[in-house]
């Protein structure tokens, strides 16, 4: 079974620039999550999709972050404009459904803001 | 009270000993509990899930759940240097999964 695919693995941009991350979940997984993980902390949920609908985006800074999951499969997360405090690893995860199923993580995208 | 609390460590354990990692949670109606291992620079990897009170064993790992005390733990028997990592506790809150900040475990050769 192929795992969760993410790209790019690394990204370096200057503050106020924009950046986008891509995620392809495990085939058949209805639920997709985007997390932000700052060094030394646990993953923080940014947004959760069930198929192509948003279940929870309460911690997504909507003035600069946006995410979509067209056709209920792939997803993109965008930051525009980036701030220094956005430097983190962005993790995508998927699960069979949202009812307490374990999540499987991709390798993440390490974002550095200069 | 934080939703999911873990001691950040580091927890140092001699090779071959039992490592005990603890986690408390605030939502009394939580039903799903997970332990993830995260090596430095890598993404979290699921190692155990537990849904019922009691113990669940998988190889050298045992998860223990006590819903009355809102407490879940992970025991690692015969600790190996390769077990050195950060261990994340995750608990459901409704349809969301909340992660703790993780406990850094260091196995001393």
PDB file of C-alpha atoms in Angstrom:
ATOM      1  CA  UNK A   1       0.000   0.000   0.000  1.00  0.00           C
ATOM      2  CA  UNK A   2       1.450   3.354  -1.020  1.00  0.00           C
ATOM      3  CA  UNK A   3       1.756   5.834   1.804  1.00  0.00           C
ATOM      4  CA  UNK A   4       0.819   9.493   2.036  1.00  0.00           C
ATOM      5  CA  UNK A   5       2.773  11.475  -0.539  1.00  0.00           C
ATOM      6  CA  UNK A   6       3.821  15.073   0.047  1.00  0.00           C
ATOM      7  CA  UNK A   7       5.815  17.579  -1.937  1.00  0.00           C
ATOM      8  CA  UNK A   8       8.060  19.418  -1.824  1.00  0.00           C
ATOM      9  CA  UNK A   9      10.201  17.994   1.006  1.00  0.00           C
ATOM     10  CA  UNK A  10      11.915  21.307   1.649  1.00  0.00           C
ATOM     11  CA  UNK A  11      11.118  24.910   0.819  1.00  0.00           C
ATOM     12  CA  UNK A  12      12.949  28.128   1.589  1.00  0.00           C
ATOM     13  CA  UNK A  13      11.241  31.439   0.898  1.00  0.00           C
ATOM     14  CA  UNK A  14      11.453  35.011   2.059  1.00  0.00           C
ATOM     15  CA  UNK A  15       8.816  36.542   4.279  1.00  0.00           C
ATOM     16  CA  UNK A  16       5.820  37.961   2.446  1.00  0.00           C
ATOM     17  CA  UNK A  17       6.250  35.456  -0.382  1.00  0.00           C
ATOM     18  CA  UNK A  18       3.717  32.736  -1.059  1.00  0.00           C
ATOM     19  CA  UNK A  19       4.149  28.963  -0.951  1.00  0.00           C
ATOM     20  CA  UNK A  20       2.026  25.902  -1.668  1.00  0.00           C
ATOM     21  CA  UNK A  21       2.239  22.324  -0.471  1.00  0.00           C
ATOM     22  CA  UNK A  22       0.687  19.260  -2.056  1.00  0.00           C
ATOM     23  CA  UNK A  23      -0.590  16.041  -0.505  1.00  0.00           C
ATOM     24  CA  UNK A  24      -1.884  12.791  -1.945  1.00  0.00           C
ATOM     25  CA  UNK A  25      -3.457  10.567   0.737  1.00  0.00           C
ATOM     26  CA  UNK A  26      -3.563   6.798   0.936  1.00  0.00           C
ATOM     27  CA  UNK A  27      -6.027   5.431  -1.598  1.00  0.00           C
ATOM     28  CA  UNK A  28      -9.494   5.088  -0.103  1.00  0.00           C
ATOM     29  CA  UNK A  29      -8.851   7.315   2.896  1.00  0.00           C
ATOM     30  CA  UNK A  30     -11.748   9.719   3.262  1.00  0.00           C
ATOM     31  CA  UNK A  31     -10.223  11.958   5.896  1.00  0.00           C
ATOM     32  CA  UNK A  32      -7.247  14.208   5.263  1.00  0.00           C
ATOM     33  CA  UNK A  33      -5.444  16.396   7.781  1.00  0.00           C
ATOM     34  CA  UNK A  34      -2.905  19.190   7.571  1.00  0.00           C
ATOM     35  CA  UNK A  35      -0.748  19.773  10.638  1.00  0.00           C
ATOM     36  CA  UNK A  36       1.851  22.352  11.525  1.00  0.00           C
ATOM     37  CA  UNK A  37       4.686  21.118  13.719  1.00  0.00           C
ATOM     38  CA  UNK A  38       7.060  23.638  15.210  1.00  0.00           C
ATOM     39  CA  UNK A  39      10.345  22.292  16.536  1.00  0.00           C
ATOM     40  CA  UNK A  40       9.927  20.734  19.974  1.00  0.00           C
ATOM     41  CA  UNK A  41       6.142  20.691  19.859  1.00  0.00           C
ATOM     42  CA  UNK A  42       3.463  18.197  18.931  1.00  0.00           C
ATOM     43  CA  UNK A  43       1.578  18.484  15.642  1.00  0.00           C
ATOM     44  CA  UNK A  44      -1.081  21.203  15.614  1.00  0.00           C
ATOM     45  CA  UNK A  45      -4.124  20.557  13.453  1.00  0.00           C
ATOM     46  CA  UNK A  46      -4.670  23.260  10.847  1.00  0.00           C
ATOM     47  CA  UNK A  47      -7.513  21.759   8.843  1.00  0.00           C
ATOM     48  CA  UNK A  48      -9.381  18.481   8.536  1.00  0.00           C
ATOM     49  CA  UNK A  49     -11.279  17.358   5.438  1.00  0.00           C
ATOM     50  CA  UNK A  50     -13.876  14.628   5.169  1.00  0.00           C
ATOM     51  CA  UNK A  51     -13.899  13.800   1.459  1.00  0.00           C
ATOM     52  CA  UNK A  52     -13.898  17.304  -0.060  1.00  0.00           C
ATOM     53  CA  UNK A  53     -15.709  19.035   2.806  1.00  0.00           C
ATOM     54  CA  UNK A  54     -14.080  20.883   5.694  1.00  0.00           C
ATOM     55  CA  UNK A  55     -14.725  19.302   9.116  1.00  0.00           C
ATOM     56  CA  UNK A  56     -12.541  21.576  11.219  1.00  0.00           C
ATOM     57  CA  UNK A  57     -10.456  24.625  10.351  1.00  0.00           C
ATOM     58  CA  UNK A  58     -10.696  26.386  13.695  1.00  0.00           C
ATOM     59  CA  UNK A  59      -6.923  26.728  14.047  1.00  0.00           C
ATOM     60  CA  UNK A  60      -6.201  27.741  10.465  1.00  0.00           C
ATOM     61  CA  UNK A  61      -5.026  31.387  10.218  1.00  0.00           C
ATOM     62  CA  UNK A  62      -7.477  32.192   7.498  1.00  0.00           C
ATOM     63  CA  UNK A  63      -6.044  35.614   6.748  1.00  0.00           C
ATOM     64  CA  UNK A  64      -2.975  33.944   5.244  1.00  0.00           C
ATOM     65  CA  UNK A  65      -3.568  30.193   5.018  1.00  0.00           C
ATOM     66  CA  UNK A  66      -5.927  28.429   2.651  1.00  0.00           C
ATOM     67  CA  UNK A  67      -6.496  24.792   1.774  1.00  0.00           C
ATOM     68  CA  UNK A  68      -8.582  22.842  -0.642  1.00  0.00           C
ATOM     69  CA  UNK A  69      -9.286  19.237  -1.454  1.00  0.00           C
ATOM     70  CA  UNK A  70     -10.786  19.055  -4.885  1.00  0.00           C
ATOM     71  CA  UNK A  71     -12.579  15.817  -5.825  1.00  0.00           C
ATOM     72  CA  UNK A  72     -11.970  14.456  -2.331  1.00  0.00           C
ATOM     73  CA  UNK A  73      -8.468  13.134  -3.072  1.00  0.00           C
ATOM     74  CA  UNK A  74      -5.413  15.406  -3.404  1.00  0.00           C
ATOM     75  CA  UNK A  75      -5.088  18.511  -1.291  1.00  0.00           C
ATOM     76  CA  UNK A  76      -3.081  21.714  -1.394  1.00  0.00           C
ATOM     77  CA  UNK A  77      -2.208  24.048   1.475  1.00  0.00           C
ATOM     78  CA  UNK A  78      -1.178  27.598   0.650  1.00  0.00           C
ATOM     79  CA  UNK A  79       0.395  30.366   2.681  1.00  0.00           C
ATOM     80  CA  UNK A  80       0.205  33.921   1.384  1.00  0.00           C
ATOM     81  CA  UNK A  81       1.949  36.019   2.580  1.00  0.00           C
ATOM     82  CA  UNK A  82       4.363  34.022   4.707  1.00  0.00           C
ATOM     83  CA  UNK A  83       5.602  35.267   8.073  1.00  0.00           C
ATOM     84  CA  UNK A  84       8.721  34.286   9.988  1.00  0.00           C
ATOM     85  CA  UNK A  85       6.630  32.360  12.539  1.00  0.00           C
ATOM     86  CA  UNK A  86       5.374  30.068   9.766  1.00  0.00           C
ATOM     87  CA  UNK A  87       8.724  28.285   9.746  1.00  0.00           C
ATOM     88  CA  UNK A  88       7.764  24.725  10.628  1.00  0.00           C
ATOM     89  CA  UNK A  89       7.201  21.267   9.229  1.00  0.00           C
ATOM     90  CA  UNK A  90       3.849  20.875   7.504  1.00  0.00           C
ATOM     91  CA  UNK A  91       2.523  17.359   7.815  1.00  0.00           C
ATOM     92  CA  UNK A  92      -0.266  15.786   5.852  1.00  0.00           C
ATOM     93  CA  UNK A  93      -2.035  12.726   7.240  1.00  0.00           C
ATOM     94  CA  UNK A  94      -4.956  10.582   6.190  1.00  0.00           C
ATOM     95  CA  UNK A  95      -7.270   8.063   7.806  1.00  0.00           C
ATOM     96  CA  UNK A  96     -10.048   5.771   6.654  1.00  0.00           C
ATOM     97  CA  UNK A  97     -12.691   8.001   8.197  1.00  0.00           C
ATOM     98  CA  UNK A  98     -12.921  10.596  10.927  1.00  0.00           C
ATOM     99  CA  UNK A  99     -14.339   8.323  13.631  1.00  0.00           C
ATOM    100  CA  UNK A 100     -11.265   7.794  15.762  1.00  0.00           C
ATOM    101  CA  UNK A 101      -9.246   5.920  13.173  1.00  0.00           C
ATOM    102  CA  UNK A 102      -5.449   6.111  13.333  1.00  0.00           C
ATOM    103  CA  UNK A 103      -3.765   8.555  11.034  1.00  0.00           C
ATOM    104  CA  UNK A 104      -0.935   7.833   8.653  1.00  0.00           C
ATOM    105  CA  UNK A 105       1.519  10.639   8.026  1.00  0.00           C
ATOM    106  CA  UNK A 106       3.467  11.728   4.988  1.00  0.00           C
ATOM    107  CA  UNK A 107       7.133  12.725   5.232  1.00  0.00           C
ATOM    108  CA  UNK A 108       6.235  16.397   5.643  1.00  0.00           C
ATOM    109  CA  UNK A 109       7.458  19.629   4.102  1.00  0.00           C
ATOM    110  CA  UNK A 110      10.069  21.581   6.021  1.00  0.00           C
ATOM    111  CA  UNK A 111       9.442  25.279   5.447  1.00  0.00           C
ATOM    112  CA  UNK A 112      12.034  27.917   6.275  1.00  0.00           C
ATOM    113  CA  UNK A 113      11.146  31.601   6.113  1.00  0.00           C
ATOM    114  CA  UNK A 114      14.064  34.024   5.725  1.00  0.00           C
TER     115      UNK A 114
ATOM    116  CA  UNK B   1      -5.787  21.801  32.044  1.00  0.00           C
ATOM    117  CA  UNK B   2      -4.284  21.007  28.656  1.00  0.00           C
ATOM    118  CA  UNK B   3      -6.286  18.649  26.507  1.00  0.00           C
ATOM    119  CA  UNK B   4      -3.451  16.116  26.248  1.00  0.00           C
ATOM    120  CA  UNK B   5      -0.511  16.350  28.628  1.00  0.00           C
ATOM    121  CA  UNK B   6       2.824  14.627  28.515  1.00  0.00           C
ATOM    122  CA  UNK B   7       6.054  15.183  30.368  1.00  0.00           C
ATOM    123  CA  UNK B   8       8.453  16.603  27.793  1.00  0.00           C
ATOM    124  CA  UNK B   9      11.451  14.783  29.231  1.00  0.00           C
ATOM    125  CA  UNK B  10      14.038  13.845  28.304  1.00  0.00           C
ATOM    126  CA  UNK B  11      13.467  10.479  29.912  1.00  0.00           C
ATOM    127  CA  UNK B  12      16.711   8.529  30.143  1.00  0.00           C
ATOM    128  CA  UNK B  13      16.475   4.758  30.475  1.00  0.00           C
ATOM    129  CA  UNK B  14      19.312   2.197  30.453  1.00  0.00           C
ATOM    130  CA  UNK B  15      19.383  -0.252  27.572  1.00  0.00           C
ATOM    131  CA  UNK B  16      17.427  -3.390  28.428  1.00  0.00           C
ATOM    132  CA  UNK B  17      15.250  -1.689  31.046  1.00  0.00           C
ATOM    133  CA  UNK B  18      11.550  -0.824  30.836  1.00  0.00           C
ATOM    134  CA  UNK B  19      10.668   2.653  29.605  1.00  0.00           C
ATOM    135  CA  UNK B  20       7.385   4.033  30.920  1.00  0.00           C
ATOM    136  CA  UNK B  21       5.717   6.939  29.135  1.00  0.00           C
ATOM    137  CA  UNK B  22       2.638   8.628  30.528  1.00  0.00           C
ATOM    138  CA  UNK B  23      -0.176  10.759  29.155  1.00  0.00           C
ATOM    139  CA  UNK B  24      -3.252  12.361  30.696  1.00  0.00           C
ATOM    140  CA  UNK B  25      -6.229  13.797  28.844  1.00  0.00           C
ATOM    141  CA  UNK B  26      -9.064  16.116  29.748  1.00  0.00           C
ATOM    142  CA  UNK B  27     -12.087  14.939  27.725  1.00  0.00           C
ATOM    143  CA  UNK B  28     -13.951  12.262  29.714  1.00  0.00           C
ATOM    144  CA  UNK B  29     -15.757  10.959  26.639  1.00  0.00           C
ATOM    145  CA  UNK B  30     -12.632  10.280  24.563  1.00  0.00           C
ATOM    146  CA  UNK B  31     -12.728   6.797  23.048  1.00  0.00           C
ATOM    147  CA  UNK B  32      -9.628   6.495  20.861  1.00  0.00           C
ATOM    148  CA  UNK B  33      -6.033   6.664  22.040  1.00  0.00           C
ATOM    149  CA  UNK B  34      -2.843   6.433  20.032  1.00  0.00           C
ATOM    150  CA  UNK B  35       0.882   6.367  20.567  1.00  0.00           C
ATOM    151  CA  UNK B  36       3.143   7.651  17.803  1.00  0.00           C
ATOM    152  CA  UNK B  37       6.928   7.500  17.626  1.00  0.00           C
ATOM    153  CA  UNK B  38       8.756  10.349  15.942  1.00  0.00           C
ATOM    154  CA  UNK B  39      12.446  10.185  15.156  1.00  0.00           C
ATOM    155  CA  UNK B  40      14.283  13.476  14.804  1.00  0.00           C
ATOM    156  CA  UNK B  41      13.581  14.988  11.391  1.00  0.00           C
ATOM    157  CA  UNK B  42      10.977  12.348  10.541  1.00  0.00           C
ATOM    158  CA  UNK B  43       7.203  12.257  10.602  1.00  0.00           C
ATOM    159  CA  UNK B  44       5.153  10.525  13.324  1.00  0.00           C
ATOM    160  CA  UNK B  45       4.690   6.776  12.976  1.00  0.00           C
ATOM    161  CA  UNK B  46       1.799   4.951  14.610  1.00  0.00           C
ATOM    162  CA  UNK B  47       2.975   2.249  17.019  1.00  0.00           C
ATOM    163  CA  UNK B  48      -0.087   1.496  19.161  1.00  0.00           C
ATOM    164  CA  UNK B  49      -3.793   2.225  19.307  1.00  0.00           C
ATOM    165  CA  UNK B  50      -6.063   1.356  22.230  1.00  0.00           C
ATOM    166  CA  UNK B  51      -9.789   1.778  22.660  1.00  0.00           C
ATOM    167  CA  UNK B  52     -10.731  -0.223  25.791  1.00  0.00           C
ATOM    168  CA  UNK B  53      -9.670  -0.100  29.413  1.00  0.00           C
ATOM    169  CA  UNK B  54      -6.804  -2.389  30.288  1.00  0.00           C
ATOM    170  CA  UNK B  55      -3.616  -3.454  28.583  1.00  0.00           C
ATOM    171  CA  UNK B  56      -2.823  -4.075  24.944  1.00  0.00           C
ATOM    172  CA  UNK B  57       0.435  -5.742  24.029  1.00  0.00           C
ATOM    173  CA  UNK B  58       2.290  -5.720  20.709  1.00  0.00           C
ATOM    174  CA  UNK B  59       5.780  -7.151  20.817  1.00  0.00           C
ATOM    175  CA  UNK B  60       7.888  -5.108  23.225  1.00  0.00           C
ATOM    176  CA  UNK B  61       5.184  -2.423  23.498  1.00  0.00           C
ATOM    177  CA  UNK B  62       2.280  -2.386  25.944  1.00  0.00           C
ATOM    178  CA  UNK B  63      -0.345   0.337  26.015  1.00  0.00           C
ATOM    179  CA  UNK B  64      -2.363   0.774  29.199  1.00  0.00           C
ATOM    180  CA  UNK B  65      -5.627   2.693  29.385  1.00  0.00           C
ATOM    181  CA  UNK B  66      -7.520   3.813  32.478  1.00  0.00           C
ATOM    182  CA  UNK B  67     -10.527   5.875  31.445  1.00  0.00           C
ATOM    183  CA  UNK B  68     -11.644   6.514  35.018  1.00  0.00           C
ATOM    184  CA  UNK B  69      -8.342   8.220  35.741  1.00  0.00           C
ATOM    185  CA  UNK B  70      -8.092   9.663  32.202  1.00  0.00           C
ATOM    186  CA  UNK B  71      -4.661   8.190  31.840  1.00  0.00           C
ATOM    187  CA  UNK B  72      -2.918   6.268  29.087  1.00  0.00           C
ATOM    188  CA  UNK B  73       0.612   4.926  29.193  1.00  0.00           C
ATOM    189  CA  UNK B  74       3.109   3.152  26.980  1.00  0.00           C
ATOM    190  CA  UNK B  75       5.603   0.630  28.291  1.00  0.00           C
ATOM    191  CA  UNK B  76       8.603  -0.404  26.226  1.00  0.00           C
ATOM    192  CA  UNK B  77      10.267  -3.573  27.462  1.00  0.00           C
ATOM    193  CA  UNK B  78      13.894  -4.440  26.783  1.00  0.00           C
ATOM    194  CA  UNK B  79      14.602  -0.896  25.612  1.00  0.00           C
ATOM    195  CA  UNK B  80      16.974  -0.581  22.669  1.00  0.00           C
ATOM    196  CA  UNK B  81      19.011   2.410  21.473  1.00  0.00           C
ATOM    197  CA  UNK B  82      16.753   2.441  18.398  1.00  0.00           C
ATOM    198  CA  UNK B  83      13.834   3.296  20.706  1.00  0.00           C
ATOM    199  CA  UNK B  84      15.378   6.725  21.321  1.00  0.00           C
ATOM    200  CA  UNK B  85      12.795   9.109  19.862  1.00  0.00           C
ATOM    201  CA  UNK B  86       9.958  11.420  20.811  1.00  0.00           C
ATOM    202  CA  UNK B  87       6.734   9.620  21.709  1.00  0.00           C
ATOM    203  CA  UNK B  88       3.494  11.440  20.996  1.00  0.00           C
ATOM    204  CA  UNK B  89       0.235  10.626  22.731  1.00  0.00           C
ATOM    205  CA  UNK B  90      -2.903  11.388  20.703  1.00  0.00           C
ATOM    206  CA  UNK B  91      -6.499  11.332  21.893  1.00  0.00           C
ATOM    207  CA  UNK B  92      -9.745  11.910  20.067  1.00  0.00           C
ATOM    208  CA  UNK B  93     -11.977  14.823  21.009  1.00  0.00           C
ATOM    209  CA  UNK B  94     -15.101  14.245  19.021  1.00  0.00           C
ATOM    210  CA  UNK B  95     -13.972  13.876  15.439  1.00  0.00           C
ATOM    211  CA  UNK B  96     -10.622  15.540  16.088  1.00  0.00           C
ATOM    212  CA  UNK B  97      -7.373  13.968  17.195  1.00  0.00           C
ATOM    213  CA  UNK B  98      -5.439  16.067  19.709  1.00  0.00           C
ATOM    214  CA  UNK B  99      -1.707  15.478  20.089  1.00  0.00           C
ATOM    215  CA  UNK B 100       0.381  16.014  23.170  1.00  0.00           C
ATOM    216  CA  UNK B 101       3.730  17.771  22.886  1.00  0.00           C
ATOM    217  CA  UNK B 102       5.573  14.479  23.180  1.00  0.00           C
ATOM    218  CA  UNK B 103       8.086  12.907  25.544  1.00  0.00           C
ATOM    219  CA  UNK B 104      11.705  12.610  24.444  1.00  0.00           C
ATOM    220  CA  UNK B 105      13.072   9.192  25.297  1.00  0.00           C
ATOM    221  CA  UNK B 106      16.801   8.516  25.413  1.00  0.00           C
ATOM    222  CA  UNK B 107      18.010   4.946  25.782  1.00  0.00           C
ATOM    223  CA  UNK B 108      21.455   4.831  27.347  1.00  0.00           C
ATOM    224  CA  UNK B 109      23.759   2.154  25.825  1.00  0.00           C
TER     225      UNK B 109
END
